[in-house]
Coordinates of C-alpha atoms in Angstrom, one line a residue:
X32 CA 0.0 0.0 0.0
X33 CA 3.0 2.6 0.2
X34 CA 4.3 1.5 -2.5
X35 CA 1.2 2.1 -4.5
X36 CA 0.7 5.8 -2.6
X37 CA 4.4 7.1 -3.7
X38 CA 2.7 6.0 -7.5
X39 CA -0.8 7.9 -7.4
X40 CA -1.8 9.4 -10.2
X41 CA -3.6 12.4 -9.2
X42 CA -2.0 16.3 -8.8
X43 CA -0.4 17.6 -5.6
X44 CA -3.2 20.0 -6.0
X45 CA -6.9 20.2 -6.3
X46 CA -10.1 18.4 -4.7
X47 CA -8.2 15.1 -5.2
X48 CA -4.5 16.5 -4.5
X49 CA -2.5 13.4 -3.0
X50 CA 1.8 13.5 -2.0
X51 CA 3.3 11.0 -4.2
X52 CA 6.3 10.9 -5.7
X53 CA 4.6 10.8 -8.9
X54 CA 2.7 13.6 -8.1
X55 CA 5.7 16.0 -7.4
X56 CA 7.6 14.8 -10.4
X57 CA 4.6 15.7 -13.0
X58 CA 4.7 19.3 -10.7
X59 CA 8.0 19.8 -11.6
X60 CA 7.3 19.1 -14.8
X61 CA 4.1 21.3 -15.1
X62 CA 6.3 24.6 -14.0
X63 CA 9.4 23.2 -15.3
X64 CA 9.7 26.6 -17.0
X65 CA 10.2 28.2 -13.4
X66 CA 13.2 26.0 -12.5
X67 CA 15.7 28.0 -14.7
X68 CA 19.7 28.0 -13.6
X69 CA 19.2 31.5 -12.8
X70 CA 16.2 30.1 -10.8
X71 CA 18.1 26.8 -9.1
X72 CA 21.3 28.9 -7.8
X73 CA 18.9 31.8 -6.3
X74 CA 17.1 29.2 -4.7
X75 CA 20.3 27.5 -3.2
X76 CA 22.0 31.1 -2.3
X77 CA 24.2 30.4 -4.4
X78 CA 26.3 33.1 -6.8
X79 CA 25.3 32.8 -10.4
X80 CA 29.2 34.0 -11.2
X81 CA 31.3 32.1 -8.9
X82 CA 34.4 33.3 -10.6
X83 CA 35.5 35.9 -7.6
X84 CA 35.2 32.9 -5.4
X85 CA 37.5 30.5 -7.2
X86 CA 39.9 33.9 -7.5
X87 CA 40.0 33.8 -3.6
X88 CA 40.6 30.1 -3.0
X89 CA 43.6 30.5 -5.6
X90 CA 44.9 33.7 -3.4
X91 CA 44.4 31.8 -0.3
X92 CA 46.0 28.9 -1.7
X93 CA 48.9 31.4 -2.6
X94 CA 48.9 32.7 0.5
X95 CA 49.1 29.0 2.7
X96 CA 52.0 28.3 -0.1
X97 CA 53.7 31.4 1.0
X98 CA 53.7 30.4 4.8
X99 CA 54.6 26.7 3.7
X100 CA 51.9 25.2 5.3
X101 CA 51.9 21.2 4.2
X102 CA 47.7 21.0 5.6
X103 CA 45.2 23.3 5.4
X104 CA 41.3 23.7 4.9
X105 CA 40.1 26.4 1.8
X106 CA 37.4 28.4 4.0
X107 CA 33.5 27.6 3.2
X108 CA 33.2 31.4 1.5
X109 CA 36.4 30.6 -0.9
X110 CA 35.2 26.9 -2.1
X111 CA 33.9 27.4 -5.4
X112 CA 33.9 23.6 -6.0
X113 CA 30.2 23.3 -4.8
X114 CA 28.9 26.0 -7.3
X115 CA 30.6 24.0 -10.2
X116 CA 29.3 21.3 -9.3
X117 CA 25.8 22.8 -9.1
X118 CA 26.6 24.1 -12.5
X119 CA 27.7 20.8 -14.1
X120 CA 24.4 19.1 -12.7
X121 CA 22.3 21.6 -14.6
X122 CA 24.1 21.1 -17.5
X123 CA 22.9 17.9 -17.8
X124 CA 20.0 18.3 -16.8
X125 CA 19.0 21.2 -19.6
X126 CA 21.4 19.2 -22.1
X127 CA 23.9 22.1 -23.1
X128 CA 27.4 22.1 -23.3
X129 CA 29.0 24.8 -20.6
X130 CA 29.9 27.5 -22.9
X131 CA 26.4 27.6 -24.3
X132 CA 25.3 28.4 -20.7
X133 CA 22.6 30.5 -20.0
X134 CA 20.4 31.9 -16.9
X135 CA 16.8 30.6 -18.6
X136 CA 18.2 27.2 -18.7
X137 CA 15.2 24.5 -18.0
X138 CA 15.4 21.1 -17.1
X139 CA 14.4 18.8 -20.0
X140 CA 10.7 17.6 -20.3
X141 CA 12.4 14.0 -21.2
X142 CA 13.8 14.0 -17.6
X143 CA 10.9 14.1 -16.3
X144 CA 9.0 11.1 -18.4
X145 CA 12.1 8.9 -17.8
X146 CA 11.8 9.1 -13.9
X147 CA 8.1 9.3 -14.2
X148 CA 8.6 5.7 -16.8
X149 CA 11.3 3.9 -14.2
X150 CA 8.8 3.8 -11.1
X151 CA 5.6 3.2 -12.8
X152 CA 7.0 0.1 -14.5
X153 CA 9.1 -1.2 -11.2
X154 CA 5.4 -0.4 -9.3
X155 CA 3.1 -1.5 -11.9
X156 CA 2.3 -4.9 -10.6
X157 CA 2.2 -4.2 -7.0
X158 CA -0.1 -1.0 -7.7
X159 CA -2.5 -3.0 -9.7
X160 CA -3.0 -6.0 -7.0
X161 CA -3.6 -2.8 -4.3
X162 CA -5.7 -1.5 -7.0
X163 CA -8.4 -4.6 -7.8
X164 CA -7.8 -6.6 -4.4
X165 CA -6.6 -4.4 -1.6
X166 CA -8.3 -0.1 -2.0
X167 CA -11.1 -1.4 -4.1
X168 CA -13.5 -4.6 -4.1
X169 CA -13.2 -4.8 -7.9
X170 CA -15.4 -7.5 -9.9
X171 CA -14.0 -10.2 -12.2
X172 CA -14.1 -8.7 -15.3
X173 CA -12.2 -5.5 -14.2
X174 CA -9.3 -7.7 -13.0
X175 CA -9.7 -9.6 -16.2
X176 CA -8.5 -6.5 -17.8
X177 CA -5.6 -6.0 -16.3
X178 CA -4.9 -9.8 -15.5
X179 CA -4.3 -9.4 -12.0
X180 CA -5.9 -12.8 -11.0
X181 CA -2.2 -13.9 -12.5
X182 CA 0.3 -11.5 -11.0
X183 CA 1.1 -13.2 -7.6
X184 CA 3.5 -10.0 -5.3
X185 CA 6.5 -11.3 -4.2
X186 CA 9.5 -9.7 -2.2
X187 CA 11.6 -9.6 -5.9
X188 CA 8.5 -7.1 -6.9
X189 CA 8.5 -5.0 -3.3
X190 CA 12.7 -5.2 -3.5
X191 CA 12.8 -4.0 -7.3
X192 CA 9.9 -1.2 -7.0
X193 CA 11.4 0.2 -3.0
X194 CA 15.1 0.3 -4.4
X195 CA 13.5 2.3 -8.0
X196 CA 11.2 4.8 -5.9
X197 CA 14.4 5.2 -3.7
X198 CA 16.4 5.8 -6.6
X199 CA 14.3 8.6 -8.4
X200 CA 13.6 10.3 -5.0
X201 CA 17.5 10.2 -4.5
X202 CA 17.8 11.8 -7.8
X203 CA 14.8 14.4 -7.5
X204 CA 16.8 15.4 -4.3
X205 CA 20.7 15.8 -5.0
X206 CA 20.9 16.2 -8.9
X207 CA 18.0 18.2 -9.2
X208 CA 17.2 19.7 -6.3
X209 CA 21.0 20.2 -4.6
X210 CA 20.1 18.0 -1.5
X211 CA 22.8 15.9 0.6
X212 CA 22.1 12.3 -0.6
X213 CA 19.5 10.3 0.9
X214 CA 20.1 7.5 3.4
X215 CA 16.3 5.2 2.9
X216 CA 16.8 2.9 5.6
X217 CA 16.1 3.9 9.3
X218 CA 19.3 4.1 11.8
X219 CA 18.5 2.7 14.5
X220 CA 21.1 2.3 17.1
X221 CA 20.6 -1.1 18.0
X222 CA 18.7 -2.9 15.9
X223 CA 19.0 -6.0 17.5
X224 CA 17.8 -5.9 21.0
X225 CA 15.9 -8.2 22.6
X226 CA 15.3 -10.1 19.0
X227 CA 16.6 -13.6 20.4
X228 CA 13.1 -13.7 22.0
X229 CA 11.8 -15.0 19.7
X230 CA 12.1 -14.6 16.2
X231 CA 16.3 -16.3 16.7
X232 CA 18.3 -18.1 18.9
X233 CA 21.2 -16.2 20.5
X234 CA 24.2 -17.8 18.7
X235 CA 22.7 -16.4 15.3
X236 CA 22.7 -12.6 16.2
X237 CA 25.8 -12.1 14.8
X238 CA 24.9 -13.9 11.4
X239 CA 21.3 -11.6 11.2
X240 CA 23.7 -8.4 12.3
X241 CA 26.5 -8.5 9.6
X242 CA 23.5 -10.0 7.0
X243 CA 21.7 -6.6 8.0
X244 CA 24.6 -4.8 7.2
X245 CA 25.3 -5.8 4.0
X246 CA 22.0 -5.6 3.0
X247 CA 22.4 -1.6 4.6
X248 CA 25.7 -1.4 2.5
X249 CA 24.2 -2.6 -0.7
X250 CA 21.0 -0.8 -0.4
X251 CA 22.6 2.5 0.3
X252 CA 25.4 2.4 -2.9
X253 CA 22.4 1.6 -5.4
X254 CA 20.2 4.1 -4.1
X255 CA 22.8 6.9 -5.0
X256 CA 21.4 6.8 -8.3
X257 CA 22.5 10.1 -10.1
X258 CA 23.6 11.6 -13.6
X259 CA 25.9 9.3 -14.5
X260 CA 23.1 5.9 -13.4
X261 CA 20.7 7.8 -15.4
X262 CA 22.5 7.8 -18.5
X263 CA 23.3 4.2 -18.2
X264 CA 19.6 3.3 -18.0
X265 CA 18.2 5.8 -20.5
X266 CA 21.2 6.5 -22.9
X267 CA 19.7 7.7 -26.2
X268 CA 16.3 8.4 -24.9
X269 CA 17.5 11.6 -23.2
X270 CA 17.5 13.1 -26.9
X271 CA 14.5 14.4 -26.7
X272 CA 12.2 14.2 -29.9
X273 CA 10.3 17.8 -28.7
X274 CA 10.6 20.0 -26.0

């Protein structure tokens, strides 16, 4: 069922306005036009010219080199690594090259489909069986239509469409919204407490504890799913045929 609600349909706004992840992805779509470069780096605080700022690093730089200091940290207001960064993500996302920057630079409609395309078809079993057997009493020829008396859920279908949805937020939040990355599992400081009674038998602890770990590990490196994932996944369909 949370799967299914991070999929609905139906605008953030309006008498039938739901928060999905769907939902927010076909917003930013919508008023895509709003989300310029200009836009982006207002938003984040950021300079639109960080040029003065990469001047300073280099004179501070000059200056540690002077004094001979072997270790040393550039100061937050002289790292101009950040705003490059920032600028090399919109790049992508708009699709220009960086001399052909510009402040009205807009995120690509075909960005938006593609993420819009990965959850619903990682989600699209899982929110037809909540659809016809679990939010609604549906009759036998509706499920006919959609042959969900034949799609049995299993944990491959809730692992695939969790690690997707986790993926695509992950992306909403750090390449197009500047966010740290995401962390989707809870932290939880001791995890295993109390869980020999009775779900295992003490001498396994250790086993479940480094299994859950790795499971952490893994779940964590393929939910960083950015730019260069992306392109991997979509390759040529990021030219989009109209804007």
């Amino acid at each position: 069922i949370s799967i299914r609600r991070l999929v609905d349909n139906y605008d953030l706004e309006g008498n039938r306005g739901v928060y999905s992840l769907k939902s927010l992805i076909k917003d930013m779509e919508k008023h895509r036009c709003l989300i310029t470069r200009q836009a982006i780096f207002d938003a984040e605080k950021r300079p639109y010219n960080y040029e003065p700022i990469r001047k300073k690093e280099k004179e501070y730089d000059e200056k540690m080199a002077s004094h001979k200091a072997a270790l040393y940290a550039v100061p937050a207001k002289s790292d101009w690594a950040a705003h490059k960064e920032r600028d090399q993500d919109i790049d992508f996302l708009a699709d220009v090259q960086p001399e052909n920057r510009r402040p009205d630079d807009t995120i690509k409609k075909i960005i938006f489909s593609n993420l819009i395309d990965k959850i619903e078809s990682a989600c699209k079993e899982i929110k037809t069986h909540v659809d016809k057997f679990t939010a609604h009493a549906a009759t036998k020829e509706s499920r006919a239509r959609e042959n969900a008396d034949e799609t049995d859920i299993t944990l491959g279908h809730i692992r695939n469409a969790h690690m997707s949805l986790c993926q695509v937020a992950n992306f909403v939040a750090v390449i197009t919204l500047g966010e740290p990355c995401q962390y989707f599992l809870p932290m939880l400081l001791a995890p295993f407490n109390h869980i020999e009674k009775p779900l295992v038998s003490f001498p396994q602890i250790d086993i479940l504890r480094e299994s859950r770990k790795k499971f952490a590990d893994e779940w964590f490196k393929k939910s960083q799913w950015g730019s260069i994932e992306y392109e991997r996944e979509f390759g040529d369909s990021q030219q989009e045929k109209s804007v």
